[in-house]
């Protein structure tokens, strides 16, 4: 049974989940190769079901990255068949839904949780949200404290400083994602610096930029959530050195990054995979999608 091509997978996604259509380049960049896929075809050879997975990365579990079943083929057990196929390929390892580097989704979309529970997944107790802000209204004034400046990874020495910060304070996933974006589009990795010392960072971009970030992987859905037809963009992950937390610098960093995206014409700005909703709500964001973290 021949492996599906990218156009076939995109077509299946459009049929299975049209309200969350992905950015074409973002989908292509995340699919990986067929060694991480399980799929099924119908009687005429048409692609009816598809799943993508990844072995353990920085954690002790594999990742069920994506699962799609054509509406005309639902109710036939294909979803369960795909999950079984992924488990057979990965062996006796626990699986997380999403949560991988360069992810499609951080977890299971809330409406799909019942399916995952029926095929053996259980809730981990964590729920994260995707948020959106309409950047058309004026933004609050923001200024970085004296001595701090915002630069990007095109400046010599900045990328090693960001990676040292992510490795020392944050997660292996953030280190991977920051390095991957810097290789492709160093201007999309912003850094907060005090002289040569990096104290914070943020990945940013618009849907026209080279690196399609998870925060705006679904531009049409972002536009709908922000009630605009204008350009989409996003930010994240974003991190600040612990010494600066609670000082107002994080808010200033966010507003400065938001201002840069607004100046580039972005109207619908996304942030994905966060459990800091109250902080972002104070900056004008609101939740538009919820994801339940599962293990199985």
Short mmCIF file of C-alpha atoms in Angstrom, two decimals:
data_model
loop_
_atom_site.label_atom_id
_atom_site.label_comp_id
_atom_site.label_asym_id
_atom_site.label_seq_id
_atom_site.Cartn_x
_atom_site.Cartn_y
_atom_site.Cartn_z
CA UNK A 1 0.00 0.00 0.00
CA UNK A 2 1.74 3.14 -1.24
CA UNK A 3 2.47 5.98 1.16
CA UNK A 4 0.27 9.03 0.71
CA UNK A 5 1.68 12.24 -0.69
CA UNK A 6 1.47 15.62 0.95
CA UNK A 7 -1.39 16.71 -1.31
CA UNK A 8 -3.39 13.61 -0.37
CA UNK A 9 -2.89 14.27 3.33
CA UNK A 10 -3.85 17.93 2.90
CA UNK A 11 -6.99 16.85 1.06
CA UNK A 12 -7.92 14.42 3.82
CA UNK A 13 -7.36 17.13 6.44
CA UNK A 14 -9.60 19.54 4.48
CA UNK A 15 -12.37 16.95 4.47
CA UNK A 16 -11.91 15.73 8.05
CA UNK A 17 -11.33 19.03 9.86
CA UNK A 18 -12.06 21.97 7.52
CA UNK A 19 -12.49 24.49 10.34
CA UNK A 20 -8.87 23.95 11.39
CA UNK A 21 -7.14 23.96 7.99
CA UNK A 22 -3.36 24.21 8.46
CA UNK A 23 -0.95 26.58 6.78
CA UNK A 24 0.26 24.63 3.69
CA UNK A 25 3.95 25.17 4.42
CA UNK A 26 3.39 24.46 8.09
CA UNK A 27 1.77 21.13 7.27
CA UNK A 28 4.52 20.18 4.85
CA UNK A 29 7.26 21.06 7.36
CA UNK A 30 5.68 18.96 10.12
CA UNK A 31 4.69 15.80 8.28
CA UNK A 32 8.10 14.15 8.43
CA UNK A 33 8.64 10.96 6.44
CA UNK A 34 6.47 7.84 6.05
CA UNK A 35 8.41 5.96 8.74
CA UNK A 36 6.33 7.99 11.21
CA UNK A 37 2.96 7.42 9.53
CA UNK A 38 0.13 4.90 9.64
CA UNK A 39 -2.60 5.12 7.01
CA UNK A 40 -5.49 3.28 5.41
CA UNK A 41 -6.98 3.46 1.94
CA UNK A 42 -10.48 2.76 0.70
CA UNK A 43 -11.59 0.29 -1.99
CA UNK A 44 -10.69 2.68 -4.80
CA UNK A 45 -7.29 3.50 -3.31
CA UNK A 46 -8.41 6.78 -1.80
CA UNK A 47 -6.82 7.90 1.47
CA UNK A 48 -9.43 7.44 4.20
CA UNK A 49 -7.42 7.62 7.43
CA UNK A 50 -4.02 8.89 8.50
CA UNK A 51 -1.98 9.15 11.69
CA UNK A 52 1.45 10.60 12.37
CA UNK A 53 3.59 9.64 15.34
CA UNK A 54 7.05 10.20 16.72
CA UNK A 55 9.25 8.09 19.03
CA UNK A 56 10.33 9.50 22.40
CA UNK A 57 12.32 12.73 22.16
CA UNK A 58 13.27 14.37 25.44
CA UNK A 59 10.70 12.45 27.47
CA UNK A 60 9.87 8.84 28.27
CA UNK A 61 6.88 8.61 25.96
CA UNK A 62 6.12 8.60 22.27
CA UNK A 63 3.85 11.10 20.57
CA UNK A 64 0.63 10.55 18.64
CA UNK A 65 0.94 13.73 16.60
CA UNK A 66 -2.09 13.70 14.34
CA UNK A 67 -5.05 11.50 13.50
CA UNK A 68 -7.51 12.12 10.65
CA UNK A 69 -10.44 10.03 9.40
CA UNK A 70 -12.51 11.00 6.38
CA UNK A 71 -16.13 11.78 7.35
CA UNK A 72 -17.38 9.20 4.87
CA UNK A 73 -15.33 6.47 6.54
CA UNK A 74 -16.17 7.18 10.17
CA UNK A 75 -17.91 4.59 12.29
CA UNK A 76 -15.83 1.76 10.81
CA UNK A 77 -13.20 1.57 13.55
CA UNK A 78 -10.49 3.25 11.49
CA UNK A 79 -9.49 5.61 14.28
CA UNK A 80 -8.93 2.69 16.64
CA UNK A 81 -7.05 0.84 13.89
CA UNK A 82 -4.68 3.79 13.46
CA UNK A 83 -3.98 4.04 17.19
CA UNK A 84 -3.33 0.29 17.32
CA UNK A 85 -0.95 0.62 14.38
CA UNK A 86 0.98 3.40 16.11
CA UNK A 87 1.27 1.33 19.29
CA UNK A 88 2.52 -1.66 17.31
CA UNK A 89 5.19 0.48 15.66
CA UNK A 90 6.42 2.06 18.89
CA UNK A 91 6.23 -1.00 21.13
CA UNK A 92 5.50 -0.94 24.87
CA UNK A 93 5.90 2.80 25.36
CA UNK A 94 3.37 5.21 26.81
CA UNK A 95 1.96 7.65 24.29
CA UNK A 96 1.11 11.32 24.64
CA UNK A 97 -1.36 13.02 22.34
CA UNK A 98 0.63 15.89 20.85
CA UNK A 99 3.28 17.55 23.03
CA UNK A 100 6.12 16.93 20.58
CA UNK A 101 8.70 19.35 19.23
CA UNK A 102 7.37 21.39 16.33
CA UNK A 103 3.90 20.13 17.18
CA UNK A 104 0.64 20.19 15.28
CA UNK A 105 -1.37 20.36 18.51
CA UNK A 106 -0.32 20.47 22.16
CA UNK A 107 -2.90 17.88 23.18
CA UNK A 108 -6.26 16.44 22.23
CA UNK A 109 -8.81 19.07 21.12
CA UNK A 110 -11.51 19.06 23.77
CA UNK A 111 -14.28 17.65 21.49
CA UNK A 112 -12.11 14.61 20.65
CA UNK A 113 -11.32 13.50 24.21
CA UNK A 114 -14.11 10.91 24.28
CA UNK A 115 -12.56 9.06 21.33
CA UNK A 116 -9.13 8.95 22.93
CA UNK A 117 -10.57 7.70 26.21
CA UNK A 118 -12.36 4.89 24.36
CA UNK A 119 -9.06 3.72 22.85
CA UNK A 120 -7.25 3.62 26.17
CA UNK A 121 -5.95 7.12 26.89
CA UNK A 122 -6.42 8.78 30.28
CA UNK A 123 -6.31 12.42 31.28
CA UNK A 124 -3.03 13.60 32.76
CA UNK A 125 -4.80 16.35 34.68
CA UNK A 126 -3.45 19.18 32.55
CA UNK A 127 -5.44 21.36 30.16
CA UNK A 128 -3.77 24.01 28.02
CA UNK A 129 -5.30 26.66 25.81
CA UNK A 130 -4.68 28.49 22.56
CA UNK A 131 -5.37 32.21 22.69
CA UNK A 132 -5.93 34.98 20.18
CA UNK A 133 -5.75 38.77 20.24
CA UNK A 134 -7.16 41.30 17.80
CA UNK A 135 -4.28 43.71 17.14
CA UNK A 136 -6.37 46.32 15.35
CA UNK A 137 -7.12 48.45 18.45
CA UNK A 138 -4.27 50.54 19.89
CA UNK A 139 -1.90 48.64 22.17
CA UNK A 140 -1.03 49.85 25.67
CA UNK A 141 2.19 51.81 25.90
CA UNK A 142 5.21 49.68 26.74
CA UNK A 143 8.87 50.39 27.25
CA UNK A 144 11.67 48.06 28.18
CA UNK A 145 13.63 49.08 31.28
CA UNK A 146 16.82 51.06 30.77
CA UNK A 147 19.72 48.83 29.83
CA UNK A 148 17.58 46.14 28.20
CA UNK A 149 17.21 45.88 24.45
CA UNK A 150 15.36 43.66 22.00
CA UNK A 151 17.46 42.08 19.27
CA UNK A 152 17.31 38.86 17.26
CA UNK A 153 19.39 35.82 16.39
CA UNK A 154 21.08 37.53 13.46
CA UNK A 155 23.30 39.28 16.01
CA UNK A 156 26.49 37.40 16.80
CA UNK A 157 26.38 35.58 20.12
CA UNK A 158 22.63 35.85 20.61
CA UNK A 159 21.65 32.31 19.60
CA UNK A 160 24.11 30.64 22.03
CA UNK A 161 22.76 32.91 24.76
CA UNK A 162 19.16 31.94 24.02
CA UNK A 163 20.01 28.24 23.97
CA UNK A 164 21.89 28.54 27.26
CA UNK A 165 18.79 30.16 28.77
CA UNK A 166 16.38 27.53 27.45
CA UNK A 167 18.65 24.66 28.51
CA UNK A 168 19.21 26.07 31.96
CA UNK A 169 15.73 27.32 32.80
CA UNK A 170 13.15 25.89 30.43
CA UNK A 171 12.71 22.67 28.45
CA UNK A 172 14.50 20.58 25.85
CA UNK A 173 11.53 21.16 23.54
CA UNK A 174 12.01 24.94 23.73
CA UNK A 175 15.73 24.54 23.05
CA UNK A 176 14.97 22.45 19.99
CA UNK A 177 12.30 24.82 18.67
CA UNK A 178 14.44 27.94 19.18
CA UNK A 179 17.40 26.36 17.39
CA UNK A 180 15.20 25.11 14.53
CA UNK A 181 13.65 28.54 13.95
CA UNK A 182 17.05 30.25 14.14
CA UNK A 183 18.44 27.95 11.44
CA UNK A 184 15.56 28.73 9.11
CA UNK A 185 14.79 32.37 9.94
CA UNK A 186 17.03 33.96 12.62
CA UNK A 187 15.02 37.19 12.46
CA UNK A 188 12.07 35.28 13.98
CA UNK A 189 13.97 34.54 17.19
CA UNK A 190 13.82 37.68 19.33
CA UNK A 191 16.05 38.04 22.37
CA UNK A 192 15.95 40.36 25.35
CA UNK A 193 19.52 41.28 26.17
CA UNK A 194 21.43 43.20 28.81
CA UNK A 195 24.65 43.89 26.98
CA UNK A 196 25.66 40.46 25.69
CA UNK A 197 23.68 38.53 28.32
CA UNK A 198 20.39 37.05 27.11
CA UNK A 199 17.61 37.34 29.70
CA UNK A 200 14.57 36.44 27.63
CA UNK A 201 13.43 35.31 24.21
CA UNK A 202 10.37 34.93 22.00
CA UNK A 203 9.68 33.18 18.72
CA UNK A 204 7.51 35.39 16.51
CA UNK A 205 6.26 35.49 12.96
CA UNK A 206 3.55 36.11 10.42
CA UNK A 207 1.98 33.64 8.03
CA UNK A 208 4.27 34.96 5.28
CA UNK A 209 7.49 34.33 7.22
CA UNK A 210 9.76 31.36 6.46
CA UNK A 211 9.17 29.52 9.76
CA UNK A 212 5.51 28.68 10.38
CA UNK A 213 5.15 28.58 14.16
CA UNK A 214 2.51 26.53 15.99
CA UNK A 215 0.94 29.78 17.21
CA UNK A 216 -0.29 30.56 13.69
CA UNK A 217 -0.35 27.09 12.13
CA UNK A 218 -4.11 27.53 11.61
CA UNK A 219 -4.36 31.07 10.17
CA UNK A 220 -7.96 30.87 8.95
CA UNK A 221 -9.14 29.67 12.36
CA UNK A 222 -7.20 32.49 14.03
CA UNK A 223 -8.84 35.04 11.76
CA UNK A 224 -12.26 33.63 12.54
CA UNK A 225 -11.55 33.71 16.28
CA UNK A 226 -10.35 37.34 16.07
CA UNK A 227 -13.26 38.27 13.78
CA UNK A 228 -11.01 39.73 11.12
CA UNK A 229 -10.04 38.93 7.55
CA UNK A 230 -6.57 40.41 7.97
CA UNK A 231 -3.16 38.74 8.23
CA UNK A 232 -2.41 36.26 11.01
CA UNK A 233 0.73 35.85 13.06
CA UNK A 234 1.79 34.64 16.43
CA UNK A 235 4.26 34.33 19.24
CA UNK A 236 5.63 31.54 21.36
CA UNK A 237 7.24 30.08 23.13
CA UNK A 238 8.32 33.10 25.14
CA UNK A 239 10.51 32.91 28.21
CA UNK A 240 12.07 35.22 30.77
CA UNK A 241 14.95 34.66 33.18
CA UNK A 242 13.64 33.95 36.71
CA UNK A 243 15.46 37.01 38.07
CA UNK A 244 13.16 39.27 36.02
CA UNK A 245 9.83 37.63 36.74
CA UNK A 246 7.31 39.78 38.55
CA UNK A 247 9.13 42.96 37.54
CA UNK A 248 6.88 43.96 34.63
CA UNK A 249 9.58 43.08 32.09
CA UNK A 250 7.57 40.13 30.77
CA UNK A 251 4.63 42.41 30.02
CA UNK A 252 6.91 44.92 28.32
CA UNK A 253 8.53 42.15 26.26
CA UNK A 254 5.14 40.86 25.15
CA UNK A 255 3.79 44.30 24.23
CA UNK A 256 6.97 45.13 22.32
CA UNK A 257 6.69 41.90 20.32
CA UNK A 258 2.98 42.51 19.74
CA UNK A 259 3.80 46.00 18.49
CA UNK A 260 6.29 44.61 16.00
CA UNK A 261 3.71 42.19 14.61
CA UNK A 262 1.08 44.94 14.47
CA UNK A 263 3.52 47.16 12.56
CA UNK A 264 3.86 44.36 10.00
CA UNK A 265 0.11 44.32 9.45
CA UNK A 266 -0.87 41.37 11.66
CA UNK A 267 -4.46 41.61 12.89
CA UNK A 268 -5.07 38.12 14.34
CA UNK A 269 -2.29 37.14 16.75
CA UNK A 270 -2.10 33.68 18.27
CA UNK A 271 -0.42 32.13 21.28
CA UNK A 272 -0.62 28.37 21.62
CA UNK A 273 -0.09 25.77 24.36
CA UNK A 274 -0.24 27.95 27.45
CA UNK A 275 -1.59 27.56 30.95
CA UNK A 276 -0.97 31.23 31.75
CA UNK A 277 -4.31 32.51 30.47
CA UNK A 278 -4.77 35.19 33.18
CA UNK A 279 -1.46 36.83 32.23
CA UNK A 280 -2.31 36.93 28.53
CA UNK A 281 -5.89 38.04 29.16
CA UNK A 282 -4.51 41.21 30.72
CA UNK A 283 -2.82 41.88 27.38
CA UNK A 284 -6.04 41.47 25.40
CA UNK A 285 -5.93 37.76 24.53
CA UNK A 286 -8.82 35.35 24.93
CA UNK A 287 -9.06 31.58 24.72
CA UNK A 288 -10.25 30.15 21.42
CA UNK A 289 -9.31 26.45 21.79
CA UNK A 290 -8.71 24.05 24.67
CA UNK A 291 -6.52 20.95 24.61
CA UNK A 292 -6.61 18.09 27.09
CA UNK A 293 -3.31 16.34 27.79
CA UNK A 294 -3.61 12.56 27.64
CA UNK A 295 -1.46 9.48 28.16
CA UNK A 296 -2.14 6.00 26.92
#
